[in-house]
Structures are given as structure tokens and as C-alpha cells.
Amino acid sequence: MKRPTHFTIHELADPSIIAELGEEATWGLLDPQLFPALDWLRSVFGPLLINGRGYKESGLRRSDTKTGSPRSAHRAGQAYDIKPLTKGLKVQTMYRYILDNEAEALKHGITELEDIRDTTSANEYGGWLHISCRPHTLGNRIRIVRP
């Protein structure tokens, strides 16, 4: 599967993993099922931030991180916390768009969203949009998860 068009490995993985393993090996730790979703969301919403600007664990995380759940899909390279860079766009709008376009989102690899009540914050983006391609048993539906 091809890599996402609009993102570099430095935007998708913890910098310490890249420093330890190198860029090519780090790409191999990411689940490519979510790459189409990243490009789809970028085409719909414009520029997006995952890692950078002070964020380093919004994509692939180290297995020994204290951030998030020990069973987090981030540790398996199956989740991203996305922040919109388009002025005025908030993550709540993105969340609703995905749910309103569930069939399209599933086609692009999104199988889970973290409940927006748990990802809303006072940061300049309104929080973050957590997407995942982790498998589940709900069939052809997006599963909403709570931490």
C-alpha cells in the first residue's frame, strides 16, 4: 500500500522511534490501512497536524510511553490524533463529518473514533480527532471508544 501523500514519517511517529530505528524501519511499524484516511481527511479539511508544534505522541508511540492507555492503538501504529490547521475549523466539525459520511470513512480505513467528549480541549484546535483502523466486531460500523 502506498504511503500517505500529505504526511512525512516525522509527522506520524514519535521522533525517538525514528532516531532509534531510522525512517524506513519506522514506516514499517505503521499500519498502512489508515493511510488513505489521512489523505482523504486532508483533501476534505485542508492542512492537518499530527506531530509537530510541540506534539510528538499523536501518531505512533513508544511501547513504554506513559501517555494514553497501555492498550492504545497508537502503540501499534493504528491511530492518529489529528488537529486541523485551517483557521476556524474545529475537531468537532471533523468528527461529525466522519460520522455523517460513515461509509466513506470506512472505505478509507477508519474503524474507530474516540468519543469527542473525551478529546475536546481548550487548545487552539478544540482538542484532537482520534482516528484508528483497529479491528472490531461491530461489522460495517465505526466504533466509538472511550478511554
PDB file of C-alpha atoms in Angstrom:
ATOM      1  CA  MET A   1       0.000   0.000   0.000  1.00  0.00           C
ATOM      2  CA  LYS A   2       1.309   3.450  -0.834  1.00  0.00           C
ATOM      3  CA  ARG A   3       2.308   5.924   1.822  1.00  0.00           C
ATOM      4  CA  PRO A   4       0.165   8.976   2.553  1.00  0.00           C
ATOM      5  CA  THR A   5       0.743  11.813   0.111  1.00  0.00           C
ATOM      6  CA  HIS A   6       0.496  14.707   2.555  1.00  0.00           C
ATOM      7  CA  PHE A   7       2.453  13.427   5.560  1.00  0.00           C
ATOM      8  CA  THR A   8       6.069  12.580   6.381  1.00  0.00           C
ATOM      9  CA  ILE A   9       7.230   9.949   8.841  1.00  0.00           C
ATOM     10  CA  HIS A  10       8.174  12.767  11.229  1.00  0.00           C
ATOM     11  CA  GLU A  11       4.519  13.797  11.397  1.00  0.00           C
ATOM     12  CA  LEU A  12       3.319  10.240  12.042  1.00  0.00           C
ATOM     13  CA  ALA A  13       5.752   8.781  14.599  1.00  0.00           C
ATOM     14  CA  ASP A  14       7.451   9.681  17.868  1.00  0.00           C
ATOM     15  CA  PRO A  15      10.828  11.250  16.997  1.00  0.00           C
ATOM     16  CA  SER A  16      12.652   8.944  19.422  1.00  0.00           C
ATOM     17  CA  ILE A  17      11.446   5.892  17.444  1.00  0.00           C
ATOM     18  CA  ILE A  18      12.692   7.415  14.190  1.00  0.00           C
ATOM     19  CA  ALA A  19      16.050   8.288  15.812  1.00  0.00           C
ATOM     20  CA  GLU A  20      16.415   4.737  17.114  1.00  0.00           C
ATOM     21  CA  LEU A  21      15.244   2.754  14.057  1.00  0.00           C
ATOM     22  CA  GLY A  22      15.555   5.129  11.126  1.00  0.00           C
ATOM     23  CA  GLU A  23      12.835   6.415   8.832  1.00  0.00           C
ATOM     24  CA  GLU A  24      12.368   3.315   6.666  1.00  0.00           C
ATOM     25  CA  ALA A  25      12.063   0.884   9.575  1.00  0.00           C
ATOM     26  CA  THR A  26       9.638   3.256  11.334  1.00  0.00           C
ATOM     27  CA  TRP A  27       7.366   3.296   8.259  1.00  0.00           C
ATOM     28  CA  GLY A  28       7.187  -0.469   8.686  1.00  0.00           C
ATOM     29  CA  LEU A  29       5.690  -0.061  12.169  1.00  0.00           C
ATOM     30  CA  LEU A  30       2.700   1.912  10.879  1.00  0.00           C
ATOM     31  CA  ASP A  31      -0.472   0.125   9.802  1.00  0.00           C
ATOM     32  CA  PRO A  32      -0.979   1.237   6.174  1.00  0.00           C
ATOM     33  CA  GLN A  33      -4.751   0.686   6.380  1.00  0.00           C
ATOM     34  CA  LEU A  34      -5.143   4.200   7.778  1.00  0.00           C
ATOM     35  CA  PHE A  35      -3.011   5.971   5.151  1.00  0.00           C
ATOM     36  CA  PRO A  36      -5.978   6.513   2.771  1.00  0.00           C
ATOM     37  CA  ALA A  37      -7.920   8.139   5.623  1.00  0.00           C
ATOM     38  CA  LEU A  38      -5.132  10.635   6.261  1.00  0.00           C
ATOM     39  CA  ASP A  39      -5.132  11.741   2.633  1.00  0.00           C
ATOM     40  CA  TRP A  40      -8.944  11.763   2.469  1.00  0.00           C
ATOM     41  CA  LEU A  41      -9.245  13.957   5.567  1.00  0.00           C
ATOM     42  CA  ARG A  42      -6.522  16.253   4.218  1.00  0.00           C
ATOM     43  CA  SER A  43      -8.409  16.632   0.935  1.00  0.00           C
ATOM     44  CA  VAL A  44     -11.654  17.436   2.771  1.00  0.00           C
ATOM     45  CA  PHE A  45     -10.338  19.698   5.547  1.00  0.00           C
ATOM     46  CA  GLY A  46      -7.045  21.133   4.312  1.00  0.00           C
ATOM     47  CA  PRO A  47      -3.789  21.062   6.283  1.00  0.00           C
ATOM     48  CA  LEU A  48      -3.748  18.813   9.340  1.00  0.00           C
ATOM     49  CA  LEU A  49      -1.349  18.483  12.252  1.00  0.00           C
ATOM     50  CA  ILE A  50      -0.456  15.173  13.859  1.00  0.00           C
ATOM     51  CA  ASN A  51       3.065  15.503  15.300  1.00  0.00           C
ATOM     52  CA  GLY A  52       4.925  18.805  15.339  1.00  0.00           C
ATOM     53  CA  ARG A  53       4.382  22.177  17.032  1.00  0.00           C
ATOM     54  CA  GLY A  54       5.098  20.584  20.389  1.00  0.00           C
ATOM     55  CA  TYR A  55       3.226  17.320  19.751  1.00  0.00           C
ATOM     56  CA  LYS A  56       5.308  14.144  19.469  1.00  0.00           C
ATOM     57  CA  GLU A  57       2.978  11.305  20.532  1.00  0.00           C
ATOM     58  CA  SER A  58      -0.060  11.960  18.337  1.00  0.00           C
ATOM     59  CA  GLY A  59       0.860   9.114  15.992  1.00  0.00           C
ATOM     60  CA  LEU A  60       2.968   6.019  16.641  1.00  0.00           C
ATOM     61  CA  ARG A  61       4.031   5.939  20.295  1.00  0.00           C
ATOM     62  CA  ARG A  62       6.747   4.010  22.042  1.00  0.00           C
ATOM     63  CA  SER A  63       5.570   0.885  23.827  1.00  0.00           C
ATOM     64  CA  ASP A  64       6.961   2.227  27.120  1.00  0.00           C
ATOM     65  CA  THR A  65       5.247   5.634  26.979  1.00  0.00           C
ATOM     66  CA  LYS A  66       3.265   6.919  29.929  1.00  0.00           C
ATOM     67  CA  THR A  67       0.860   8.674  27.506  1.00  0.00           C
ATOM     68  CA  GLY A  68      -2.525   7.048  26.954  1.00  0.00           C
ATOM     69  CA  SER A  69      -3.710   3.537  27.650  1.00  0.00           C
ATOM     70  CA  PRO A  70      -1.333   0.566  27.706  1.00  0.00           C
ATOM     71  CA  ARG A  71      -3.619  -0.979  25.040  1.00  0.00           C
ATOM     72  CA  SER A  72      -3.685   2.163  22.889  1.00  0.00           C
ATOM     73  CA  ALA A  73      -3.849   1.682  19.125  1.00  0.00           C
ATOM     74  CA  HIS A  74      -1.140   4.374  18.945  1.00  0.00           C
ATOM     75  CA  ARG A  75       1.377   1.813  20.217  1.00  0.00           C
ATOM     76  CA  ALA A  76       0.509  -0.496  17.307  1.00  0.00           C
ATOM     77  CA  GLY A  77       0.748   2.250  14.675  1.00  0.00           C
ATOM     78  CA  GLN A  78      -3.026   2.102  14.165  1.00  0.00           C
ATOM     79  CA  ALA A  79      -4.147   5.527  15.459  1.00  0.00           C
ATOM     80  CA  TYR A  80      -3.602   9.251  14.951  1.00  0.00           C
ATOM     81  CA  ASP A  81      -4.685  12.302  16.904  1.00  0.00           C
ATOM     82  CA  ILE A  82      -5.388  14.958  14.296  1.00  0.00           C
ATOM     83  CA  LYS A  83      -5.634  18.712  14.756  1.00  0.00           C
ATOM     84  CA  PRO A  84      -6.954  20.959  11.932  1.00  0.00           C
ATOM     85  CA  LEU A  85      -4.761  23.834  10.763  1.00  0.00           C
ATOM     86  CA  THR A  86      -7.467  25.643   8.776  1.00  0.00           C
ATOM     87  CA  LYS A  87      -8.467  28.775  10.678  1.00  0.00           C
ATOM     88  CA  GLY A  88     -11.842  28.374  12.358  1.00  0.00           C
ATOM     89  CA  LEU A  89     -12.103  24.624  11.751  1.00  0.00           C
ATOM     90  CA  LYS A  90     -12.571  22.601  14.930  1.00  0.00           C
ATOM     91  CA  VAL A  91     -12.207  18.887  15.539  1.00  0.00           C
ATOM     92  CA  GLN A  92     -15.884  18.660  16.438  1.00  0.00           C
ATOM     93  CA  THR A  93     -16.755  19.514  12.813  1.00  0.00           C
ATOM     94  CA  MET A  94     -14.393  16.827  11.546  1.00  0.00           C
ATOM     95  CA  TYR A  95     -15.835  14.254  13.961  1.00  0.00           C
ATOM     96  CA  ARG A  96     -19.404  14.962  12.836  1.00  0.00           C
ATOM     97  CA  TYR A  97     -18.363  14.849   9.168  1.00  0.00           C
ATOM     98  CA  ILE A  98     -16.857  11.378   9.590  1.00  0.00           C
ATOM     99  CA  LEU A  99     -19.969  10.056  11.313  1.00  0.00           C
ATOM    100  CA  ASP A 100     -22.231  11.669   8.708  1.00  0.00           C
ATOM    101  CA  ASN A 101     -20.123  10.031   5.979  1.00  0.00           C
ATOM    102  CA  GLU A 102     -19.555   6.709   7.723  1.00  0.00           C
ATOM    103  CA  ALA A 103     -19.490   4.534   4.570  1.00  0.00           C
ATOM    104  CA  GLU A 104     -16.831   6.765   3.016  1.00  0.00           C
ATOM    105  CA  ALA A 105     -14.823   6.835   6.250  1.00  0.00           C
ATOM    106  CA  LEU A 106     -14.915   3.038   6.486  1.00  0.00           C
ATOM    107  CA  LYS A 107     -13.822   2.771   2.859  1.00  0.00           C
ATOM    108  CA  HIS A 108     -10.783   4.883   3.734  1.00  0.00           C
ATOM    109  CA  GLY A 109      -9.871   2.683   6.712  1.00  0.00           C
ATOM    110  CA  ILE A 110     -11.360   4.445   9.743  1.00  0.00           C
ATOM    111  CA  THR A 111     -12.862   1.833  12.068  1.00  0.00           C
ATOM    112  CA  GLU A 112     -12.800   3.761  15.360  1.00  0.00           C
ATOM    113  CA  LEU A 113     -13.206   7.284  16.667  1.00  0.00           C
ATOM    114  CA  GLU A 114     -12.535   8.315  20.217  1.00  0.00           C
ATOM    115  CA  ASP A 115     -15.644   9.930  21.696  1.00  0.00           C
ATOM    116  CA  ILE A 116     -15.436  13.677  21.059  1.00  0.00           C
ATOM    117  CA  ARG A 117     -16.389  14.313  24.700  1.00  0.00           C
ATOM    118  CA  ASP A 118     -13.024  12.825  25.660  1.00  0.00           C
ATOM    119  CA  THR A 119     -10.919  14.654  23.074  1.00  0.00           C
ATOM    120  CA  THR A 120     -12.342  18.181  23.328  1.00  0.00           C
ATOM    121  CA  SER A 121      -9.977  20.631  24.997  1.00  0.00           C
ATOM    122  CA  ALA A 122      -9.194  24.318  25.213  1.00  0.00           C
ATOM    123  CA  ASN A 123      -6.285  24.111  22.779  1.00  0.00           C
ATOM    124  CA  GLU A 124      -6.489  26.228  19.628  1.00  0.00           C
ATOM    125  CA  TYR A 125      -7.888  23.257  17.636  1.00  0.00           C
ATOM    126  CA  GLY A 126     -10.743  22.475  20.037  1.00  0.00           C
ATOM    127  CA  GLY A 127      -8.954  19.271  21.047  1.00  0.00           C
ATOM    128  CA  TRP A 128      -7.987  16.443  18.728  1.00  0.00           C
ATOM    129  CA  LEU A 129      -9.696  13.950  16.448  1.00  0.00           C
ATOM    130  CA  HIS A 130      -8.621  10.413  17.321  1.00  0.00           C
ATOM    131  CA  ILE A 131      -8.973   8.023  14.374  1.00  0.00           C
ATOM    132  CA  SER A 132      -8.000   4.371  14.325  1.00  0.00           C
ATOM    133  CA  CYS A 133      -8.032   1.383  11.990  1.00  0.00           C
ATOM    134  CA  ARG A 134      -8.051  -1.149  14.838  1.00  0.00           C
ATOM    135  CA  PRO A 135     -10.301  -4.118  14.018  1.00  0.00           C
ATOM    136  CA  HIS A 136     -13.500  -4.655  15.992  1.00  0.00           C
ATOM    137  CA  THR A 137     -16.608  -6.830  15.873  1.00  0.00           C
ATOM    138  CA  LEU A 138     -19.306  -4.248  15.080  1.00  0.00           C
ATOM    139  CA  GLY A 139     -19.388  -5.111  11.407  1.00  0.00           C
ATOM    140  CA  ASN A 140     -19.638  -2.286   8.930  1.00  0.00           C
ATOM    141  CA  ARG A 141     -19.802   0.494  11.554  1.00  0.00           C
ATOM    142  CA  ILE A 142     -17.391   2.930  13.150  1.00  0.00           C
ATOM    143  CA  ARG A 143     -16.899   2.072  16.801  1.00  0.00           C
ATOM    144  CA  ILE A 144     -16.856   4.993  19.241  1.00  0.00           C
ATOM    145  CA  VAL A 145     -14.356   4.345  22.039  1.00  0.00           C
ATOM    146  CA  ARG A 146     -13.884   5.935  25.443  1.00  0.00           C
ATOM    147  CA  PRO A 147     -10.562   5.855  27.274  1.00  0.00           C
TER     148      PRO A 147
END
